[in-house]
PDB file of C-alpha atoms in Angstrom:
ATOM      1  CA  UNK T   1     -14.639  -5.544   2.559  1.00 69.00           C
ATOM      2  CA  UNK T   2     -15.595  -3.259  -0.325  1.00 74.00           C
ATOM      3  CA  UNK T   3     -13.655  -5.431  -2.748  1.00 77.00           C
ATOM      4  CA  UNK T   4     -15.028  -8.704  -1.389  1.00 76.00           C
ATOM      5  CA  UNK T   5     -18.627  -7.474  -1.585  1.00 71.00           C
ATOM      6  CA  UNK T   6     -18.498  -5.634  -4.910  1.00 75.00           C
ATOM      7  CA  UNK T   7     -16.292  -8.002  -6.901  1.00 77.00           C
ATOM      8  CA  UNK T   8     -16.733 -11.410  -5.264  1.00 73.00           C
ATOM      9  CA  UNK T   9     -20.349 -11.065  -4.076  1.00 70.00           C
ATOM     10  CA  UNK T  10     -19.647 -11.656  -0.397  1.00 71.00           C
ATOM     11  CA  UNK T  11     -22.688 -10.696   1.687  1.00 71.00           C
ATOM     12  CA  UNK T  12     -22.690  -7.224   3.284  1.00 71.00           C
ATOM     13  CA  UNK T  13     -23.140  -7.524   7.045  1.00 68.00           C
ATOM     14  CA  UNK T  14     -23.899  -4.654   9.415  1.00 67.00           C
ATOM     15  CA  UNK T  15     -26.860  -2.495  10.272  1.00 60.00           C
ATOM     16  CA  UNK T  16     -27.597   1.182   9.812  1.00 59.00           C
ATOM     17  CA  UNK T  17     -25.338   2.358  12.648  1.00 60.00           C
ATOM     18  CA  UNK T  18     -22.711  -0.359  12.285  1.00 59.00           C
ATOM     19  CA  UNK T  19     -19.658  -0.538  10.074  1.00 63.00           C
ATOM     20  CA  UNK T  20     -20.510  -2.634   7.044  1.00 62.00           C
ATOM     21  CA  UNK T  21     -18.373  -5.774   6.721  1.00 61.00           C
ATOM     22  CA  UNK T  22     -18.275  -8.678   4.329  1.00 60.00           C
ATOM     23  CA  UNK T  23     -19.636 -12.006   5.527  1.00 66.00           C
ATOM     24  CA  UNK T  24     -17.469 -13.902   5.917  1.00 69.00           C
ATOM     25  CA  UNK T  25     -14.947 -11.197   6.697  1.00 69.00           C
ATOM     26  CA  UNK T  26     -11.655 -11.462   4.887  1.00 69.00           C
ATOM     27  CA  UNK T  27     -10.023 -12.714   8.074  1.00 73.00           C
ATOM     28  CA  UNK T  28     -12.705 -15.408   8.489  1.00 73.00           C
ATOM     29  CA  UNK T  29     -12.361 -16.449   4.855  1.00 68.00           C
ATOM     30  CA  UNK T  30      -8.558 -16.651   5.212  1.00 69.00           C
ATOM     31  CA  UNK T  31      -8.890 -18.744   8.411  1.00 73.00           C
ATOM     32  CA  UNK T  32     -11.313 -21.156   6.681  1.00 70.00           C
ATOM     33  CA  UNK T  33      -8.850 -21.639   3.816  1.00 65.00           C
ATOM     34  CA  UNK T  34      -5.898 -22.190   6.179  1.00 67.00           C
ATOM     35  CA  UNK T  35      -7.889 -24.779   8.162  1.00 67.00           C
ATOM     36  CA  UNK T  36      -8.481 -26.671   4.930  1.00 63.00           C
ATOM     37  CA  UNK T  37     -12.231 -26.131   4.979  1.00 59.00           C
ATOM     38  CA  UNK T  38     -13.858 -26.835   1.668  1.00 54.00           C
ATOM     39  CA  UNK T  39     -14.836 -23.255   0.856  1.00 52.00           C
ATOM     40  CA  UNK T  40     -16.831 -23.480  -2.337  1.00 49.00           C
ATOM     41  CA  UNK T  41     -15.439 -20.236  -3.747  1.00 52.00           C
ATOM     42  CA  UNK T  42     -11.849 -20.744  -2.635  1.00 55.00           C
ATOM     43  CA  UNK T  43     -10.478 -19.287  -5.867  1.00 64.00           C
ATOM     44  CA  UNK T  44     -12.471 -16.732  -7.804  1.00 82.00           C
ATOM     45  CA  UNK T  45     -11.561 -14.450 -10.682  1.00 91.00           C
ATOM     46  CA  UNK T  46     -13.375 -11.329 -11.861  1.00 93.00           C
ATOM     47  CA  UNK T  47     -12.678  -8.882 -14.698  1.00 96.00           C
ATOM     48  CA  UNK T  48     -14.220  -5.415 -14.364  1.00 95.00           C
ATOM     49  CA  UNK T  49     -13.714  -1.769 -15.104  1.00 95.00           C
ATOM     50  CA  UNK T  50     -11.685  -0.162 -12.341  1.00 93.00           C
ATOM     51  CA  UNK T  51     -13.993   1.522  -9.804  1.00 91.00           C
ATOM     52  CA  UNK T  52     -11.265   4.111  -9.194  1.00 90.00           C
ATOM     53  CA  UNK T  53      -9.527   4.407 -12.588  1.00 92.00           C
ATOM     54  CA  UNK T  54      -6.297   6.240 -13.145  1.00 90.00           C
ATOM     55  CA  UNK T  55      -6.599   9.220 -15.451  1.00 92.00           C
ATOM     56  CA  UNK T  56      -5.704   8.494 -19.075  1.00 93.00           C
ATOM     57  CA  UNK T  57      -6.380  10.121 -22.403  1.00 92.00           C
ATOM     58  CA  UNK T  58      -9.819   9.738 -23.953  1.00 93.00           C
ATOM     59  CA  UNK T  59     -10.463   6.255 -25.365  1.00 94.00           C
ATOM     60  CA  UNK T  60      -8.300   4.427 -22.804  1.00 96.00           C
ATOM     61  CA  UNK T  61     -10.252   2.265 -20.374  1.00 96.00           C
ATOM     62  CA  UNK T  62      -8.787   1.048 -17.078  1.00 97.00           C
ATOM     63  CA  UNK T  63      -9.796  -2.550 -16.289  1.00 97.00           C
ATOM     64  CA  UNK T  64      -8.725  -4.868 -13.475  1.00 95.00           C
ATOM     65  CA  UNK T  65      -8.607  -8.644 -13.233  1.00 96.00           C
ATOM     66  CA  UNK T  66      -9.086  -9.585  -9.567  1.00 93.00           C
ATOM     67  CA  UNK T  67      -8.214 -13.049  -8.290  1.00 90.00           C
ATOM     68  CA  UNK T  68      -9.075 -14.280  -4.828  1.00 84.00           C
ATOM     69  CA  UNK T  69      -7.085 -17.205  -3.444  1.00 78.00           C
ATOM     70  CA  UNK T  70      -4.286 -17.676  -5.985  1.00 82.00           C
ATOM     71  CA  UNK T  71      -1.768 -15.493  -7.835  1.00 88.00           C
ATOM     72  CA  UNK T  72      -2.660 -14.064 -11.245  1.00 93.00           C
ATOM     73  CA  UNK T  73      -1.266 -16.194 -14.081  1.00 95.00           C
ATOM     74  CA  UNK T  74      -0.437 -15.372 -17.688  1.00 96.00           C
ATOM     75  CA  UNK T  75      -3.524 -17.355 -18.686  1.00 96.00           C
ATOM     76  CA  UNK T  76      -5.656 -15.249 -16.314  1.00 96.00           C
ATOM     77  CA  UNK T  77      -4.348 -12.082 -17.974  1.00 97.00           C
ATOM     78  CA  UNK T  78      -5.067 -13.415 -21.470  1.00 97.00           C
ATOM     79  CA  UNK T  79      -8.547 -14.534 -20.394  1.00 97.00           C
ATOM     80  CA  UNK T  80      -9.167 -11.106 -18.887  1.00 97.00           C
ATOM     81  CA  UNK T  81      -8.223  -9.442 -22.166  1.00 97.00           C
ATOM     82  CA  UNK T  82     -10.502 -11.833 -24.071  1.00 97.00           C
ATOM     83  CA  UNK T  83     -13.331 -11.007 -21.672  1.00 96.00           C
ATOM     84  CA  UNK T  84     -12.797  -7.281 -22.292  1.00 97.00           C
ATOM     85  CA  UNK T  85     -12.935  -7.879 -26.044  1.00 97.00           C
ATOM     86  CA  UNK T  86     -16.184  -9.852 -25.635  1.00 96.00           C
ATOM     87  CA  UNK T  87     -17.633  -7.044 -23.496  1.00 95.00           C
ATOM     88  CA  UNK T  88     -17.045  -4.531 -26.287  1.00 94.00           C
ATOM     89  CA  UNK T  89     -18.309  -6.862 -29.021  1.00 95.00           C
ATOM     90  CA  UNK T  90     -14.969  -7.728 -30.623  1.00 95.00           C
ATOM     91  CA  UNK T  91     -14.228 -11.341 -31.580  1.00 92.00           C
ATOM     92  CA  UNK T  92     -10.666 -10.835 -32.880  1.00 93.00           C
ATOM     93  CA  UNK T  93      -8.560 -12.566 -30.201  1.00 92.00           C
ATOM     94  CA  UNK T  94      -5.350 -11.544 -32.008  1.00 94.00           C
ATOM     95  CA  UNK T  95      -5.762  -8.182 -30.260  1.00 96.00           C
ATOM     96  CA  UNK T  96      -4.805  -9.682 -26.871  1.00 95.00           C
ATOM     97  CA  UNK T  97      -1.114  -9.495 -27.840  1.00 95.00           C
ATOM     98  CA  UNK T  98      -1.368  -6.132 -29.628  1.00 96.00           C
ATOM     99  CA  UNK T  99       0.391  -3.490 -27.513  1.00 95.00           C
ATOM    100  CA  UNK T 100      -1.482  -0.720 -29.347  1.00 95.00           C
ATOM    101  CA  UNK T 101      -4.680  -2.189 -27.851  1.00 97.00           C
ATOM    102  CA  UNK T 102      -3.648  -3.582 -24.451  1.00 97.00           C
ATOM    103  CA  UNK T 103      -1.108  -2.754 -21.772  1.00 97.00           C
ATOM    104  CA  UNK T 104      -1.043  -4.542 -18.421  1.00 97.00           C
ATOM    105  CA  UNK T 105       0.990  -4.551 -15.234  1.00 95.00           C
ATOM    106  CA  UNK T 106       1.058  -6.251 -11.858  1.00 93.00           C
ATOM    107  CA  UNK T 107       1.850  -4.278  -8.733  1.00 85.00           C
ATOM    108  CA  UNK T 108       4.845  -5.621  -6.777  1.00 86.00           C
ATOM    109  CA  UNK T 109       3.941  -7.820  -3.772  1.00 82.00           C
ATOM    110  CA  UNK T 110       5.014  -5.220  -1.207  1.00 85.00           C
ATOM    111  CA  UNK T 111       2.395  -2.772  -2.568  1.00 81.00           C
ATOM    112  CA  UNK T 112      -0.517  -5.203  -2.226  1.00 77.00           C
ATOM    113  CA  UNK T 113      -2.634  -4.465   0.829  1.00 69.00           C
ATOM    114  CA  UNK T 114      -4.353  -7.879   0.630  1.00 71.00           C
ATOM    115  CA  UNK T 115      -1.849 -10.432  -0.715  1.00 72.00           C
ATOM    116  CA  UNK T 116      -4.560 -13.095  -1.143  1.00 73.00           C
ATOM    117  CA  UNK T 117      -6.468 -10.805  -3.533  1.00 83.00           C
ATOM    118  CA  UNK T 118      -4.134 -10.534  -6.488  1.00 90.00           C
ATOM    119  CA  UNK T 119      -4.889  -8.202  -9.376  1.00 92.00           C
ATOM    120  CA  UNK T 120      -3.554  -7.007 -12.679  1.00 95.00           C
ATOM    121  CA  UNK T 121      -4.275  -3.611 -14.214  1.00 95.00           C
ATOM    122  CA  UNK T 122      -5.199  -3.724 -17.899  1.00 97.00           C
ATOM    123  CA  UNK T 123      -5.421  -0.638 -20.072  1.00 97.00           C
ATOM    124  CA  UNK T 124      -7.606  -1.097 -23.122  1.00 97.00           C
ATOM    125  CA  UNK T 125      -7.444   1.369 -25.993  1.00 96.00           C
ATOM    126  CA  UNK T 126     -10.858   0.979 -27.604  1.00 91.00           C
ATOM    127  CA  UNK T 127     -10.189   3.170 -30.694  1.00 86.00           C
ATOM    128  CA  UNK T 128      -7.346   0.788 -31.695  1.00 89.00           C
ATOM    129  CA  UNK T 129      -9.835  -1.996 -32.524  1.00 89.00           C
ATOM    130  CA  UNK T 130     -12.098   0.031 -34.806  1.00 80.00           C
TER     131      UNK T 130
END
């Protein structure tokens, strides 16, 4: 629910004394997709700094590309890196393949708690572009 509300702008449902849930809940969203309902945001993709970053040396930023509804593709990863570069004001797209600037990895399927919400971790070394 946290992920759906903070990254994909699902509505937060639940009062003061109730557990907060996304609306629709993940289970409801999944059921709508399986029934073939035309859910307007069936596939969404978001690039953001990791809310719970791993610890790295100074100058290394931990980003995540989240994708709801479909697996992450190579194009999604490249687009995520380009979005990071835009965020920091860099227009040199050649950096997306520079391993001194970017490192990325996908967790194996068995370690994904929500298989329909795929994600890739991207480390961005900001000092490498200056």
